[in-house]
mmCIF file of C-alpha atoms in Angstrom:
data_model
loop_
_atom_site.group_PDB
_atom_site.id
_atom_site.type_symbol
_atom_site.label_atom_id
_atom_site.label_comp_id
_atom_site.label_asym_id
_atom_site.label_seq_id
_atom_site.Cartn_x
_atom_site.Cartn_y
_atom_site.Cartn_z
ATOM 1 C CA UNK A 1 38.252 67.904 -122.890
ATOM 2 C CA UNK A 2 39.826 67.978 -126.278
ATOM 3 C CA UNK A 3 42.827 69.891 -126.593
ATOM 4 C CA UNK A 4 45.128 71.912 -129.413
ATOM 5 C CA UNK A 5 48.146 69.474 -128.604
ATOM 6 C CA UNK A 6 48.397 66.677 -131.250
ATOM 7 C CA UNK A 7 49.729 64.472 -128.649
ATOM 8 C CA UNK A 8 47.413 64.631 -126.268
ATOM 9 C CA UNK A 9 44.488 64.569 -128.209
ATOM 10 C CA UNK A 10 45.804 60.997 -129.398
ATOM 11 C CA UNK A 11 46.277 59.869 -125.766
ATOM 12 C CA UNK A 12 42.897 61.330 -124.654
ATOM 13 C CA UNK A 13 41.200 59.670 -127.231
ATOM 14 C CA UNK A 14 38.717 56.458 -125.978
ATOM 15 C CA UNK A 15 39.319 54.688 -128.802
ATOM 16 C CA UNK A 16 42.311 53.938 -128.355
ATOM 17 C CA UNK A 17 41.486 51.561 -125.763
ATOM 18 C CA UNK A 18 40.549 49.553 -129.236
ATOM 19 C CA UNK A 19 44.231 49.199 -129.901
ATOM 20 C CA UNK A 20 44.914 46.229 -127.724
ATOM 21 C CA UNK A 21 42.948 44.403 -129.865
ATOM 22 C CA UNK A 22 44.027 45.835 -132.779
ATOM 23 C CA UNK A 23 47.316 45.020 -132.158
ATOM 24 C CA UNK A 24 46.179 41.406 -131.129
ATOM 25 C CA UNK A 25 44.573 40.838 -134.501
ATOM 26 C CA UNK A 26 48.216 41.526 -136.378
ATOM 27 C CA UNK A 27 49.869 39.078 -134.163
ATOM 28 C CA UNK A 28 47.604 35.900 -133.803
ATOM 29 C CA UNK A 29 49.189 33.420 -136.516
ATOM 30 C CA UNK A 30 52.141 35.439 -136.952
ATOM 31 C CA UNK A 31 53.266 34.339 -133.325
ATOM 32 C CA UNK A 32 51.840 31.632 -130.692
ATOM 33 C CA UNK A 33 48.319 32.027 -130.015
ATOM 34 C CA UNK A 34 48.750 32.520 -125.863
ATOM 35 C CA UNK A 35 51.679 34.903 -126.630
ATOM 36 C CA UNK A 36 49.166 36.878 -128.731
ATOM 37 C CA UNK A 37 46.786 36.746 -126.047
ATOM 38 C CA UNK A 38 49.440 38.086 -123.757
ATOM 39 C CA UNK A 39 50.570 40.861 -125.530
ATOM 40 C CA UNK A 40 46.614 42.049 -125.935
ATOM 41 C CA UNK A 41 46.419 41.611 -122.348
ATOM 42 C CA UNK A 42 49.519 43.550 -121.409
ATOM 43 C CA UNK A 43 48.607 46.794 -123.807
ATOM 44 C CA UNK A 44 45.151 46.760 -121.822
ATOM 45 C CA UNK A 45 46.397 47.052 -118.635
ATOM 46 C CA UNK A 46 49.391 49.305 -119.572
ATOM 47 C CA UNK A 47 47.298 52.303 -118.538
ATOM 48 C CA UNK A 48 46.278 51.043 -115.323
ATOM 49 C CA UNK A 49 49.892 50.480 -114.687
ATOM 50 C CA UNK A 50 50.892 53.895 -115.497
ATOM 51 C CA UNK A 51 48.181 54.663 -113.457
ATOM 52 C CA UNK A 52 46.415 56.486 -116.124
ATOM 53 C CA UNK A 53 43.159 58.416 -115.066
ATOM 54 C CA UNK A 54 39.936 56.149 -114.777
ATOM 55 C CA UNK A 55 37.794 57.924 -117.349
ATOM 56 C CA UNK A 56 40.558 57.070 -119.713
ATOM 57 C CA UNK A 57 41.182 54.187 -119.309
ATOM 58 C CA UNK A 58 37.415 52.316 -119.805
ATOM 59 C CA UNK A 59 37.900 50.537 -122.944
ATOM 60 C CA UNK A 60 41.331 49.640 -121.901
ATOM 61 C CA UNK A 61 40.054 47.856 -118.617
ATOM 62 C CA UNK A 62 36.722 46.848 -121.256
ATOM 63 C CA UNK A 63 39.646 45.088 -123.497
ATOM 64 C CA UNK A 64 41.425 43.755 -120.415
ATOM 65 C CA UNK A 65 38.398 41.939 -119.472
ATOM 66 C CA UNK A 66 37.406 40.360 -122.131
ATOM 67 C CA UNK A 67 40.946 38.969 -122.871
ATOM 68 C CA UNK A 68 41.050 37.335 -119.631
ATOM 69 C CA UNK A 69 37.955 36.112 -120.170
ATOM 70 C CA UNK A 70 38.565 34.875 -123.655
ATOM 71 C CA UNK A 71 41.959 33.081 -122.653
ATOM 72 C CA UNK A 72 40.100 31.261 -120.243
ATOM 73 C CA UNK A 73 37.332 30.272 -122.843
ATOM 74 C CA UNK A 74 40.316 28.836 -125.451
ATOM 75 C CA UNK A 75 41.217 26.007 -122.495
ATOM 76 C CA UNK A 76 37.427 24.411 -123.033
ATOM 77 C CA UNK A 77 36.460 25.747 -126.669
ATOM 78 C CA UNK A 78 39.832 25.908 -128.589
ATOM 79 C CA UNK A 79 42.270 22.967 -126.654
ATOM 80 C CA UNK A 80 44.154 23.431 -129.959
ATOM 81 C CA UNK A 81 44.594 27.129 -130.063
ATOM 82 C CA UNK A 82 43.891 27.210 -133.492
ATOM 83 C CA UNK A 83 44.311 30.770 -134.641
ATOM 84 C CA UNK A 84 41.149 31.874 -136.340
ATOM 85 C CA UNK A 85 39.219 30.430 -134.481
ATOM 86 C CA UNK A 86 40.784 31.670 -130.815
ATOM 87 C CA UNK A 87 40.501 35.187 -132.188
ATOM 88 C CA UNK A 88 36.636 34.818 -133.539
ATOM 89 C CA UNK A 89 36.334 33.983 -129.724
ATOM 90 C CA UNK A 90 38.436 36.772 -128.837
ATOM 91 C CA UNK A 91 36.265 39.193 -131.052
ATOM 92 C CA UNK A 92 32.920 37.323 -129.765
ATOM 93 C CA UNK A 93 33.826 38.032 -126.078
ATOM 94 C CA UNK A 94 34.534 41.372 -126.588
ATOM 95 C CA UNK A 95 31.551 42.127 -128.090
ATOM 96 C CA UNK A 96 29.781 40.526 -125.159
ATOM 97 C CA UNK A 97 31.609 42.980 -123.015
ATOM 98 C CA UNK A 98 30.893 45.742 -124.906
ATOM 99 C CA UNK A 99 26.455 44.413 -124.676
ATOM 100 C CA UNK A 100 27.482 44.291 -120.563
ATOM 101 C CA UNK A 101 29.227 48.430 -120.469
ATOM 102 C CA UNK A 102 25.913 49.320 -122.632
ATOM 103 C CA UNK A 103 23.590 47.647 -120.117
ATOM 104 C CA UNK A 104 24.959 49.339 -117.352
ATOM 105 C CA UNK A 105 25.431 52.469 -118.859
ATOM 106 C CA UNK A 106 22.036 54.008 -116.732
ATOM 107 C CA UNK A 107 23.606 53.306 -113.431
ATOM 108 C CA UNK A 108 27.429 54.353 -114.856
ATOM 109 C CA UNK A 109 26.015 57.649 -115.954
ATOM 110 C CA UNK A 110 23.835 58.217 -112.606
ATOM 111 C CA UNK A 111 27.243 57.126 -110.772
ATOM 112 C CA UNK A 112 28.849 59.781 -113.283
ATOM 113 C CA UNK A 113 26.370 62.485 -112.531
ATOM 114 C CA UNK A 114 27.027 62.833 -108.898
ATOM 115 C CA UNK A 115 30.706 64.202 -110.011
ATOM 116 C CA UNK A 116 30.728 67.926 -110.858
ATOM 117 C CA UNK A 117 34.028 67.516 -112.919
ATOM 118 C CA UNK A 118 32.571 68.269 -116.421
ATOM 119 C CA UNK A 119 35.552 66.289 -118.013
ATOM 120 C CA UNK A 120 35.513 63.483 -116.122
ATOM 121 C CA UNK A 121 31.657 63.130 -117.344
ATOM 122 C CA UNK A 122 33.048 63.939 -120.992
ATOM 123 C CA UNK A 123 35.166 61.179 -121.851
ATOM 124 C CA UNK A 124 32.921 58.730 -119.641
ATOM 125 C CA UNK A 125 30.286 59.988 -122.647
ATOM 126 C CA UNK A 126 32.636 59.919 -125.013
ATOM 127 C CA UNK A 127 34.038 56.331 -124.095
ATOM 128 C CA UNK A 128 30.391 55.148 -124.034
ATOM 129 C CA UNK A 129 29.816 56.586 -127.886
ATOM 130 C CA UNK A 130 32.886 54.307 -129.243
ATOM 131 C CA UNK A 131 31.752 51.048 -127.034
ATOM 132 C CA UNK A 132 28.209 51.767 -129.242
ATOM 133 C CA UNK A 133 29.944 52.223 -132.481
ATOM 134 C CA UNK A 134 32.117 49.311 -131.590
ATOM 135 C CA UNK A 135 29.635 46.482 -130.605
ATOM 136 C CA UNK A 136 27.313 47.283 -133.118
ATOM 137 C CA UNK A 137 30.610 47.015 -136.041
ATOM 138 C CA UNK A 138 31.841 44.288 -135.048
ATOM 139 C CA UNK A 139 28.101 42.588 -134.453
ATOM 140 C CA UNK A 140 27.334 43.162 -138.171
ATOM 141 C CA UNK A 141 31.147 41.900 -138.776
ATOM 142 C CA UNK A 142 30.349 38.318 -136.533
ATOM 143 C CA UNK A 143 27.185 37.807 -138.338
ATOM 144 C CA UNK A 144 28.576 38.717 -142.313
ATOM 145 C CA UNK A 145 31.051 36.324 -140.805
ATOM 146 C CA UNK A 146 28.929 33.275 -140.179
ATOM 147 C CA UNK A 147 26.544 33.946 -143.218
ATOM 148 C CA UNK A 148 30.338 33.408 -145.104
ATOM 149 C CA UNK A 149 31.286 30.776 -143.429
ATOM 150 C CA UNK A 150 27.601 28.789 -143.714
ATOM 151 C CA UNK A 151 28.081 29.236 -147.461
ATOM 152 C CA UNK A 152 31.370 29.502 -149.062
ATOM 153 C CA UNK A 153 34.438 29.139 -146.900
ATOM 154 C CA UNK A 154 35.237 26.113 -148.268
ATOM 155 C CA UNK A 155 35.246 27.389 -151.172
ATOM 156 C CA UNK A 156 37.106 30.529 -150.726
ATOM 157 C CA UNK A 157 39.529 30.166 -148.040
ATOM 158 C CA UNK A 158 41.517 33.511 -148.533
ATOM 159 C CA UNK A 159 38.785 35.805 -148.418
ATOM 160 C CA UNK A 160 37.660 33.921 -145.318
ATOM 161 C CA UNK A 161 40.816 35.155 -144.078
ATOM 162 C CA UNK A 162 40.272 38.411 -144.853
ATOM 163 C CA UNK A 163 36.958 38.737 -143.462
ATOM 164 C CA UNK A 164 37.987 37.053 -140.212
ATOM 165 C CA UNK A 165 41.366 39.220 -139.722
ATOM 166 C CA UNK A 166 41.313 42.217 -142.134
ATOM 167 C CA UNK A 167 37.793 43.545 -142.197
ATOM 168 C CA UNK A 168 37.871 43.576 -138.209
ATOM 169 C CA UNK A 169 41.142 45.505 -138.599
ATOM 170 C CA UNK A 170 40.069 47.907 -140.821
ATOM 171 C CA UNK A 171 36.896 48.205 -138.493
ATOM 172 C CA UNK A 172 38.417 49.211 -135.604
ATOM 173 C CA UNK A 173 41.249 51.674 -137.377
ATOM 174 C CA UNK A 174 38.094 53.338 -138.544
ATOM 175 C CA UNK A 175 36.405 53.891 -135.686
ATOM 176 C CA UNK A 176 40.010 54.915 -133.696
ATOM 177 C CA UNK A 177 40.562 57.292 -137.004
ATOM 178 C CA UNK A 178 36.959 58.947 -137.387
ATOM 179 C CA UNK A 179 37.400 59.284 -133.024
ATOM 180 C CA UNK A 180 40.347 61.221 -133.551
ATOM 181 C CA UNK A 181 39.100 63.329 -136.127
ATOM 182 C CA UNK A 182 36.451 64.231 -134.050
ATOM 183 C CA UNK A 183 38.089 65.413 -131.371
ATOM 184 C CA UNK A 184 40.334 67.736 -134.143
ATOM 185 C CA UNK A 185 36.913 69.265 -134.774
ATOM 186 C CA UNK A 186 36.052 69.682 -131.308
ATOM 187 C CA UNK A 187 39.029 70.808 -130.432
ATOM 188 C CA UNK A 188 38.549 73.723 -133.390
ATOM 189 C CA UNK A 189 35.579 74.887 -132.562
ATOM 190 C CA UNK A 190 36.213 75.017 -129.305
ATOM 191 C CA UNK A 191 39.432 77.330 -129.518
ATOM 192 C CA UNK A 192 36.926 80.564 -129.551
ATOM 193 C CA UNK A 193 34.206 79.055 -127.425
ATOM 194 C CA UNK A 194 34.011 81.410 -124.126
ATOM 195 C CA UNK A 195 33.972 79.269 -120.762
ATOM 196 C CA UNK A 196 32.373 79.470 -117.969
ATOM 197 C CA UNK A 197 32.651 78.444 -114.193
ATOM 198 C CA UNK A 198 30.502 76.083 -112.617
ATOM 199 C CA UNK A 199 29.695 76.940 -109.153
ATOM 200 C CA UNK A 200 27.877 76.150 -105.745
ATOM 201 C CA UNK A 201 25.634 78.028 -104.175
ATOM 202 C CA UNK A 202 28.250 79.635 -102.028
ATOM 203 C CA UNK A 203 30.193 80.967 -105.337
ATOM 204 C CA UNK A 204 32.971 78.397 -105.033
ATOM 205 C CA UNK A 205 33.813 77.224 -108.701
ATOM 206 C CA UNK A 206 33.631 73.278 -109.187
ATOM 207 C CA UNK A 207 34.897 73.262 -112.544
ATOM 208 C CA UNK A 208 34.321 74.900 -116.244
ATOM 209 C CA UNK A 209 32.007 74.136 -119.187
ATOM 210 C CA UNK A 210 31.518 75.679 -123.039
ATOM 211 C CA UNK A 211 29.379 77.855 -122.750
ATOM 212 C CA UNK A 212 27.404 77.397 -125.690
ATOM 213 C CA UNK A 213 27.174 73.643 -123.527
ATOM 214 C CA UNK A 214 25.716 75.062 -120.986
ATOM 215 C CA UNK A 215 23.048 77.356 -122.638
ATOM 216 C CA UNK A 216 21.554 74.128 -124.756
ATOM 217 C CA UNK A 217 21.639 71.937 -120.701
ATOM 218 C CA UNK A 218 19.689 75.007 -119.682
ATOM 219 C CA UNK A 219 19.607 75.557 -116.170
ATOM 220 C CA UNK A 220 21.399 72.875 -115.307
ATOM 221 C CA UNK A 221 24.228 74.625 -113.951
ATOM 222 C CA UNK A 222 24.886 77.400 -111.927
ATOM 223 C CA UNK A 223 27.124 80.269 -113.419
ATOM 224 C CA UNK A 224 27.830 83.733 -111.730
ATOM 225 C CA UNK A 225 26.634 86.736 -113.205
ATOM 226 C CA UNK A 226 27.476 90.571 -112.779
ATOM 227 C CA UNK A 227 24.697 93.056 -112.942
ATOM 228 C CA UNK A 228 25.340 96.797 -112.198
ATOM 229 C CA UNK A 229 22.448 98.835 -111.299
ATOM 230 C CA UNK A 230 22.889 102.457 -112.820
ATOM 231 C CA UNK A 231 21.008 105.526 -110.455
ATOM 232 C CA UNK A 232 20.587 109.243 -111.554
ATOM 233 C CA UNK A 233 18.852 111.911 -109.790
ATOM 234 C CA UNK A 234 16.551 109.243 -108.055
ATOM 235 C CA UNK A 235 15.928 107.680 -111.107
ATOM 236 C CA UNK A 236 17.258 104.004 -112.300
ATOM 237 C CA UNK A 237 18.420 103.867 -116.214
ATOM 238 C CA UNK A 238 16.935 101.136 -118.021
ATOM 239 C CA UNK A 239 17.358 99.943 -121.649
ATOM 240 C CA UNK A 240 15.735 96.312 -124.020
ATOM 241 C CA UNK A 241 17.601 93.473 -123.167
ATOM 242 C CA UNK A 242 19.115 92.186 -126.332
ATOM 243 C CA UNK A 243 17.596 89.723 -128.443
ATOM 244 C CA UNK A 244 20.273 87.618 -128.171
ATOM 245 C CA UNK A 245 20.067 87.336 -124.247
ATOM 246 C CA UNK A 246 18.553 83.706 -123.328
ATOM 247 C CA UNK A 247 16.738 85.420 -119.790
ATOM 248 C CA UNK A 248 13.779 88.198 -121.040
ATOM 249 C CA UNK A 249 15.114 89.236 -124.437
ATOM 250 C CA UNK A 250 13.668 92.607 -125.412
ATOM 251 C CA UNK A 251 12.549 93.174 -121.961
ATOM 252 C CA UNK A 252 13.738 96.598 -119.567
ATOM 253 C CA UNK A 253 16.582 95.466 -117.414
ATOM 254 C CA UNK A 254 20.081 97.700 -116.072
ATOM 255 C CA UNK A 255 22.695 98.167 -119.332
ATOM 256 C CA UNK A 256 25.261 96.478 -117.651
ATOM 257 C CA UNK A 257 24.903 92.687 -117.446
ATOM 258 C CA UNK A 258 27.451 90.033 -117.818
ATOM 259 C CA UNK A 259 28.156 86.625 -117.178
ATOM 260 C CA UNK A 260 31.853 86.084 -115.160
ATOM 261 C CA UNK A 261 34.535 83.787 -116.986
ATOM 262 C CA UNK A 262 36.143 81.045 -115.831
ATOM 263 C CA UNK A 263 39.609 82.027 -113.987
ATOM 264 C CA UNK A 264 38.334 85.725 -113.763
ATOM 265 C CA UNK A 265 37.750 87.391 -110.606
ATOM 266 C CA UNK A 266 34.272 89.307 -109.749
ATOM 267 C CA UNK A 267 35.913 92.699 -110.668
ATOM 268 C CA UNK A 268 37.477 91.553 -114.159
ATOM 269 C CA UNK A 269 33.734 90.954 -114.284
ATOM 270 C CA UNK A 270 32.520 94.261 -113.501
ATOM 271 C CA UNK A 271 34.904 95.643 -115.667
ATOM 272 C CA UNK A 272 33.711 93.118 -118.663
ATOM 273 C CA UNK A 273 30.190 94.068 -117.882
ATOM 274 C CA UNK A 274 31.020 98.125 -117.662
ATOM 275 C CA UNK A 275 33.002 97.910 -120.777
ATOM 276 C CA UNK A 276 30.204 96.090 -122.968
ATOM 277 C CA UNK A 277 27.886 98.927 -122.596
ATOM 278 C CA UNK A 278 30.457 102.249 -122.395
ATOM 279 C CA UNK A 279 34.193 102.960 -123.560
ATOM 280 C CA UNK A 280 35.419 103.587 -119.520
ATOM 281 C CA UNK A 281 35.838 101.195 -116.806
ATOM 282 C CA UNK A 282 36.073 103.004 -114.288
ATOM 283 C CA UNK A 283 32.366 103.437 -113.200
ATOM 284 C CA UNK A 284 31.871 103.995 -109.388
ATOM 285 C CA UNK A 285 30.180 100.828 -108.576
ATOM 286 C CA UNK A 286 29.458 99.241 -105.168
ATOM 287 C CA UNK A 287 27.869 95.585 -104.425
ATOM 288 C CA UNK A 288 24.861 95.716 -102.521
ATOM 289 C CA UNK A 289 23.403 92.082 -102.951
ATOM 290 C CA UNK A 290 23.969 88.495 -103.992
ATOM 291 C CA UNK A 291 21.544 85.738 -104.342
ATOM 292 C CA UNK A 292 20.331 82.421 -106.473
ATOM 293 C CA UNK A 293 18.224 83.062 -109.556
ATOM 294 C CA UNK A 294 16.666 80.043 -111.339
ATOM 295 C CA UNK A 295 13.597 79.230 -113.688
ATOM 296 C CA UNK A 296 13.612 76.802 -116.177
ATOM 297 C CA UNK A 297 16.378 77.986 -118.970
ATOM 298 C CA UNK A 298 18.677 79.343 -116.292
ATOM 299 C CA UNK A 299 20.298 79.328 -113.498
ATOM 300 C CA UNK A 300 22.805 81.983 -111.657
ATOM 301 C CA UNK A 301 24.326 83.116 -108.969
ATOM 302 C CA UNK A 302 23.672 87.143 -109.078
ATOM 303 C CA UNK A 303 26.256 89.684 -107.907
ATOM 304 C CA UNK A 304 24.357 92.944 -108.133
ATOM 305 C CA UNK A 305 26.249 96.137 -107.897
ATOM 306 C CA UNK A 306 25.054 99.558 -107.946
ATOM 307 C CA UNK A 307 26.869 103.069 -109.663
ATOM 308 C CA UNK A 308 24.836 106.149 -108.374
ATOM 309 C CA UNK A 309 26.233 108.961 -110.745
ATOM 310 C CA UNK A 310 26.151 112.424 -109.210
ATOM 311 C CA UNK A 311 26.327 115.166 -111.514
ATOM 312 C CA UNK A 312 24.489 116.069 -114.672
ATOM 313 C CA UNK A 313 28.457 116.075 -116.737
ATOM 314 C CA UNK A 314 29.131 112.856 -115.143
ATOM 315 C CA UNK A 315 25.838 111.163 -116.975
ATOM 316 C CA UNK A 316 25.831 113.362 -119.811
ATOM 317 C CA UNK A 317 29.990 111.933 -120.025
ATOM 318 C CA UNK A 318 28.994 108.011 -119.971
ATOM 319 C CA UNK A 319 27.094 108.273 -123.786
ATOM 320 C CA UNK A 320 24.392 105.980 -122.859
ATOM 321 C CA UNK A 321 22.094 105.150 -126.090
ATOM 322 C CA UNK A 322 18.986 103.315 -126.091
ATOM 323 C CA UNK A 323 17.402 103.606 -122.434
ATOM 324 C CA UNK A 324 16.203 106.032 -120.829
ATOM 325 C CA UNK A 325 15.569 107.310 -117.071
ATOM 326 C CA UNK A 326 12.664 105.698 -114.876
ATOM 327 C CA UNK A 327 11.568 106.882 -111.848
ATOM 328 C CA UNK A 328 10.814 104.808 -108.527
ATOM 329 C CA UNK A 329 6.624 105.635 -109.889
ATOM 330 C CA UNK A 330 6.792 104.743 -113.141
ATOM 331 C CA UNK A 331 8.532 101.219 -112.496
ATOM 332 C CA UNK A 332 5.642 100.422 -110.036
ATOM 333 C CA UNK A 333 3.011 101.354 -112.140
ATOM 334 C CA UNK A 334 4.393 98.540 -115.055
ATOM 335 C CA UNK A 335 5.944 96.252 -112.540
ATOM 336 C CA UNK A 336 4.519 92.355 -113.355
ATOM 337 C CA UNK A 337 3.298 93.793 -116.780
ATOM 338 C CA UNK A 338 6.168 91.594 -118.435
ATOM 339 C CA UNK A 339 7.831 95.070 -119.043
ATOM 340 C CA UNK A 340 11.001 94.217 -117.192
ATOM 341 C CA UNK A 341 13.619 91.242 -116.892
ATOM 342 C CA UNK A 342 12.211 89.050 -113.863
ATOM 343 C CA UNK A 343 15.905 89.936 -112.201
ATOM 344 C CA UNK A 344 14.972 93.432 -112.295
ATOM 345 C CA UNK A 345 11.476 92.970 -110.383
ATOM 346 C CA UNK A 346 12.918 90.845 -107.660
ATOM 347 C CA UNK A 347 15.997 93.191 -107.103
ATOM 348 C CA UNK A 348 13.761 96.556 -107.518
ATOM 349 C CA UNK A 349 12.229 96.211 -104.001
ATOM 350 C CA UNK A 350 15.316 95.820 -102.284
ATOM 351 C CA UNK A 351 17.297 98.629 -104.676
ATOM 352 C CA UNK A 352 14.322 100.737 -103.586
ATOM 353 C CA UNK A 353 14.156 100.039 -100.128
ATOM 354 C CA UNK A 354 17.908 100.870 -99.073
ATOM 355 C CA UNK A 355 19.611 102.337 -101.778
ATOM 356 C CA UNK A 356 17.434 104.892 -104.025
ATOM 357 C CA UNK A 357 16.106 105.444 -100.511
ATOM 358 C CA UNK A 358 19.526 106.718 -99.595
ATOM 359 C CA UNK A 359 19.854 108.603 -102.453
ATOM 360 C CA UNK A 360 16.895 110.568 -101.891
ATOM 361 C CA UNK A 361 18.273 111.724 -98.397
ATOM 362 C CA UNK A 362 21.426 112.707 -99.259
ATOM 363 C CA UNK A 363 20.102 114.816 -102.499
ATOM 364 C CA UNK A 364 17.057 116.632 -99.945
ATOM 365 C CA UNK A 365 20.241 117.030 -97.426
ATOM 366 C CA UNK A 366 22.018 118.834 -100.069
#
């Protein structure tokens, strides 16, 4: 993912997998045509030397490719190694490389899928994005090309020049400079973004995503989630939902409710959750339950505590505001009446069935 660092949001950036050729474009005419080649060649594979990580590295082995392929065109379409015209093959074949990464994109990005490393999926994306803007520049640049060269290179031999040489130069400095710009953006708006872990089915974290990313992939992912259960005198508080809450908004659900962060621990998490709703942490709350919830915006793994307050001071103490007390009747009389969060009707059996049960022993026993 995009980072603060300066330097290694240049290194991280796909386009500059563009700067082999880039660089290639400067030299040809200046030095020997092959020694051109070879110093194009050698910037591509640089990475894969260093071994630099795959995702990367794609344009770089892209570029790597099509110079090898190029130099091996020049022996049977350029015997001369005439400059301008070795690079317009150059440029021609790495277009055609580009046309070949697009094509296989579908079975790159079902290859890609099967990872759960979010950023190894990112800059695959990413790389994919520039390889677009690329082939489809430097397309429009071969074709403004020939149209030039149909009607007036004879005529006007420097700007032929220029259009062979300096407009593909300034294309791809664009692209590497409006890339890197990008990823400043990103890289800002991500600095308050909140993340979140992503998670198997047996809680153990894969890897971490935005999670205003995850929200707009729906349930796509599975995230862990904290809910406490709050019990007085038999009876469970419930409050609305918020509107802001993507599951049920405005629906009766527990007060306390949150989603765990990435590189928190399930009781940072209860705390979180605890001190959302009150100004004290230090709620007496047990787990009773954890299980998979999923319908078609969401998906979570649910850790579902309970906090059964005893006294009258200690409930009066907490400064609840906007719910209010429901007993075990009243929550079966509106149960599947889309009055409650569907988290709350699954878990309500259970919460009734072992733990307000309990509750109402102990308080006849007392």
């Amino acid at each position: 993912m995009p980072t603060d660092s300066f330097i290694k949001r240049v290194l991280t950036n796909p386009a500059l997998g563009l700067l082999p050729y880039l660089v290639f474009s400067i030299l040809i005419g200046q030095i020997g045509t092959l020694y051109a080649f070879a110093v194009g060649f050698g910037l591509s594979v640089a990475p894969l030397l260093f071994r630099r990580r795959k995702e990367l590295r794609i344009l770089f082995d892209i570029s790597a490719l099509s110079f090898v392929f190029a130099a091996l065109g020049l022996f049977l379409i350029v015997p001369s190694f005439e400059p301008q015209r070795s690079f317009i093959l150059a440029e021609v074949t790495l277009v055609f490389s580009l046309i070949v990464f697009r094509l296989m994109r579908k079975k790159l990005i079902r290859k890609a899928g099967k990872k759960r490393m979010g950023e190894k999926r990112f800059y695959f994306h990413e790389s994919l994005q520039v390889a677009y803007q690329t082939q489809y520049a430097l397309t429009f640049h071969l074709i403004v090309l020939l149209g030039f060269r149909v009607f007036f290179s004879e005529r006007y031999q420097t700007i032929d020049i220029i259009l062979v040489l300096n407009l593909f130069q300034i294309i791809l400095a664009t692209i590497m400079v409006l890339q890197a710009l990008r990823f400043r953006l990103l890289s800002k708006r991500l600095q308050g973004e909140e993340w979140l872990p992503v998670i198997n089915e047996c809680g153990v974290v894969q890897g971490r995503i935005a999670k205003s990313v995850s929200l707009s992939m729906k349930n796509k992912f599975l995230h862990p989630i904290v809910r406490i259960a709050l019990i007085y005198d038999g009876m469970l508080y419930l409050k609305d939902r918020d509107k802001s809450r993507l599951l049920n908004p405005e629906r009766l659900d527990y007060p306390f409710e949150t989603y765990m962060k990435y590189n928190h621990n399930i009781g940072e998490a209860v705390k979180n959750a605890v001190r959302k709703e009150i100004e004290t942490e230090t709620l007496p709350v047990r787990f009773i339950l954890k299980y998979v919830f999923e319908n078609s915006n969401t998906k979570r793994l649910i850790f579902l505590y309970v906090a059964v307050i005893k006294s009258e001071k200690d409930f009066d103490d907490l400064s609840l505001e906007g719910g209010k007390l429901w007993t075990t009747n009243q929550i079966e009389d509106n149960i599947g009446s889309s009055v409650f969060s569907e988290t709350f009707e699954q878990e309500f059996d259970y919460l009734k069935n072992t733990v307000l049960m309990s509750d109402l022993v102990i308080r006849k026993s007392q």
